[in-house]
Coordinates of C-alpha atoms and ligand atoms in Angstrom, one line a residue:
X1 CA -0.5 -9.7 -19.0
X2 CA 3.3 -10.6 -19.6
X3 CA 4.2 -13.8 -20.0
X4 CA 0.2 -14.7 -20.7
X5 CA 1.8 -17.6 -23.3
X6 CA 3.1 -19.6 -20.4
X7 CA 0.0 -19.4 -18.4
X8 CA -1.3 -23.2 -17.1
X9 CA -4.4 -22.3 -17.6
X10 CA -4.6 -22.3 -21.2
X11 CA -3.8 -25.6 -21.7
X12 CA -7.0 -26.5 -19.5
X13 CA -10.6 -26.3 -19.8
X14 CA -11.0 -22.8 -18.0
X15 CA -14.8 -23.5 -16.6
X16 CA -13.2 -24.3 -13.2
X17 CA -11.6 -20.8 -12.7
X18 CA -15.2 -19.3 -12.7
X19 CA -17.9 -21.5 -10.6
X20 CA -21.1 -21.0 -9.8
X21 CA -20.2 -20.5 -5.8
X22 CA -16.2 -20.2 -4.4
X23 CA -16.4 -22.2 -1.4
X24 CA -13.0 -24.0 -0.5
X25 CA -15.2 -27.9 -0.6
X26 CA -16.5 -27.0 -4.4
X27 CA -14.5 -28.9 -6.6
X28 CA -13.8 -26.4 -9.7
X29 CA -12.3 -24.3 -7.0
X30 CA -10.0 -26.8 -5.8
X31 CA -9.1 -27.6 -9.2
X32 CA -8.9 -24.1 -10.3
X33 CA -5.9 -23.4 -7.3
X34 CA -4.5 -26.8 -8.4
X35 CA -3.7 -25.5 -11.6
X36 CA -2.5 -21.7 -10.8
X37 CA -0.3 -23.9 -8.1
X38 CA 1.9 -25.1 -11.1
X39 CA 1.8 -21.7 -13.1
X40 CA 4.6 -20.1 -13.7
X41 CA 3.3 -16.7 -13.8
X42 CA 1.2 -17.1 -10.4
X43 CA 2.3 -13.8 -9.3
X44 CA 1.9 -11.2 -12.4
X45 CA -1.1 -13.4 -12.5
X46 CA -2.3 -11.8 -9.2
X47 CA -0.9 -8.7 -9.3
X48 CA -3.0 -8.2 -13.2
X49 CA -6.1 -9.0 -11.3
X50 CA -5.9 -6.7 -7.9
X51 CA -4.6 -4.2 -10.4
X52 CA -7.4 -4.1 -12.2
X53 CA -10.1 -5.4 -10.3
X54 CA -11.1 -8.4 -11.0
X55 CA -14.3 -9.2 -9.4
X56 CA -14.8 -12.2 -10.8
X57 CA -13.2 -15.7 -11.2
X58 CA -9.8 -17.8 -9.9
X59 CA -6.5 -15.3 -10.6
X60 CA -3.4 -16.2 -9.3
X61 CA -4.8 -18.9 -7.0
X62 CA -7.1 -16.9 -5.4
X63 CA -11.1 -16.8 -5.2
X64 CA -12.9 -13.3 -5.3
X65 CA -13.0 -13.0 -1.6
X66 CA -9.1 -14.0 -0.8
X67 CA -8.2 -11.0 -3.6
X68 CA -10.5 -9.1 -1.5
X69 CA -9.2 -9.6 1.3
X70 CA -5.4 -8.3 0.3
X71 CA -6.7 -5.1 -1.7
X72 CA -8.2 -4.3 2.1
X73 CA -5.1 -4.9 4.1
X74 CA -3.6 -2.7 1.4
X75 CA -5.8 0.1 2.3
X76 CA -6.2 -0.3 5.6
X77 CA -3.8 2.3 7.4
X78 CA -3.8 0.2 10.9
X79 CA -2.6 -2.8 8.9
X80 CA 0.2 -0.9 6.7
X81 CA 3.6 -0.8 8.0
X82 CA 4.3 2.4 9.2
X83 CA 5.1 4.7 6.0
X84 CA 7.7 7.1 5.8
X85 CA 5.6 10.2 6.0
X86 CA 3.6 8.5 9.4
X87 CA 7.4 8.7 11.1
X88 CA 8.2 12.3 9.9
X89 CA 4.8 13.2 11.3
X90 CA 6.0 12.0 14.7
X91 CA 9.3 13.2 14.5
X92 CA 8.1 16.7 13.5
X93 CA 5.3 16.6 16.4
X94 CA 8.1 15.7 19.1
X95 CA 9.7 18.7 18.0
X96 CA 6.7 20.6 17.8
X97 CA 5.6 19.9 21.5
X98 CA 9.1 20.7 22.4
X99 CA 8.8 24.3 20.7
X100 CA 5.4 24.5 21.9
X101 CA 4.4 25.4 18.6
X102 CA 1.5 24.4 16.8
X103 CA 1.0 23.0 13.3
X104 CA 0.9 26.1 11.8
X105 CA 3.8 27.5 12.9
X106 CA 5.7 23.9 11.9
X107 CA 4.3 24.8 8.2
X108 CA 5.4 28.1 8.4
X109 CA 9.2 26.4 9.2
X110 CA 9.3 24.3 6.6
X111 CA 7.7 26.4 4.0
X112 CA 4.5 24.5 3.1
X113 CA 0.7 25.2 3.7
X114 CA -1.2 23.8 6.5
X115 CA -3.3 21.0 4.1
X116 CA 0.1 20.1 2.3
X117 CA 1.7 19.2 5.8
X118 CA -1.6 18.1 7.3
X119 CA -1.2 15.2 4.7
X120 CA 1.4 13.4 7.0
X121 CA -1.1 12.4 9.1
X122 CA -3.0 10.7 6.5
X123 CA 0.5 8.6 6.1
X124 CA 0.7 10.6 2.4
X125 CA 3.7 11.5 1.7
X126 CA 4.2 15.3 0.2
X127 CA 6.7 17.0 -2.6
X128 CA 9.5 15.0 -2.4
X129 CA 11.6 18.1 -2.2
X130 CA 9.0 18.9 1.1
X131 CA 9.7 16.0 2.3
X132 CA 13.4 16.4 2.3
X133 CA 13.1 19.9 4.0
X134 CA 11.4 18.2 7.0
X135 CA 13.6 15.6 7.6
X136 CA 16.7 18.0 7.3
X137 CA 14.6 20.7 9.4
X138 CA 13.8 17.9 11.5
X139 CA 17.7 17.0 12.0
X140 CA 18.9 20.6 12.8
X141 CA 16.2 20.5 15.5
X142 CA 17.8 17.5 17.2
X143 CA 21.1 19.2 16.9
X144 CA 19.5 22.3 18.7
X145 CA 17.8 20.1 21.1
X146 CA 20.9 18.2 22.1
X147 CA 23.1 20.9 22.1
X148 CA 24.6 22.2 25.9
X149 CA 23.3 25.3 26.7
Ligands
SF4_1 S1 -2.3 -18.2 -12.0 FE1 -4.0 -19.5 -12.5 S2 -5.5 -18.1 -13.5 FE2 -3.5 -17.1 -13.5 S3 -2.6 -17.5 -15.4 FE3 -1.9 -19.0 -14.0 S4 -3.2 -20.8 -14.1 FE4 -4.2 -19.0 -15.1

């Protein structure tokens, strides 16, 4: 971990950072987040250990079940912003209702296969150079749309 030299923690006893139970009331805990509190590498401390994992012990300030709790709200589509690829997919379906086509037909347009563009829903993004084909197919159709007939 960078900066691993300047860590707080080293110049302590580290029993605290892994108790025997992680309730907020157990002492080693509170003196645990004390300590990652005045660290100056608090957040590439976290980062290392919800990178990798870390099932175990006080990283970053945070028990097992706090660190837990963020890797789920980072996989959890509902609680994601909306990505980039969840808005084309609505773009593209406005258009497609429009056209009265269906999915297939949308694929067809912009030169993909059905399970590439099917990924939108997901909130995946594709090929970059997929992506940009939608958007900029996505843009001519709301030229054609809003153009007098
Ligand atoms: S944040 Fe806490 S566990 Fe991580 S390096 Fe700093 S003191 Fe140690």
């Amino acid at each position: 971990m960078k900066g691993i030299e300047r860590a707080a923690c080293r110049k302590v006893d580290s029993e605290c950072f892994f108790p025997i139970s992680y309730g907020a009331h157990i002492p080693e805990v509170i003196e645990a987040k004390k300590i990652c509190g005045d660290c100056p590498i608090l957040q590439a401390c976290l980062a290392y250990a919800l990178e990798n994992g870390e099932t175990e012990g006080i990283w970053g300030g945070l028990v097992p079940d706090e660190r837990r709790a963020i890797l789920l709200r980072q996989t959890t589509p509902s609680a994601a912003p909306k990505s980039d690829a969840l808005e084309l997919r609505q773009v593209l379906d406005g258009h497609r209702q429009r056209l009265d086509w269906t999915w297939h037909q949308v694929a067809q347009a912009l030169d993909v296969s059905d399970a590439v563009l099917s990924k939108l829903s997901g909130g995946r993004r594709m090929h970059p150079d997929a992506m940009e084909r939608a958007w900029a197919w996505a843009a001519e159709q709301d030229q054609t749309a809003g153009a007098p007939a």
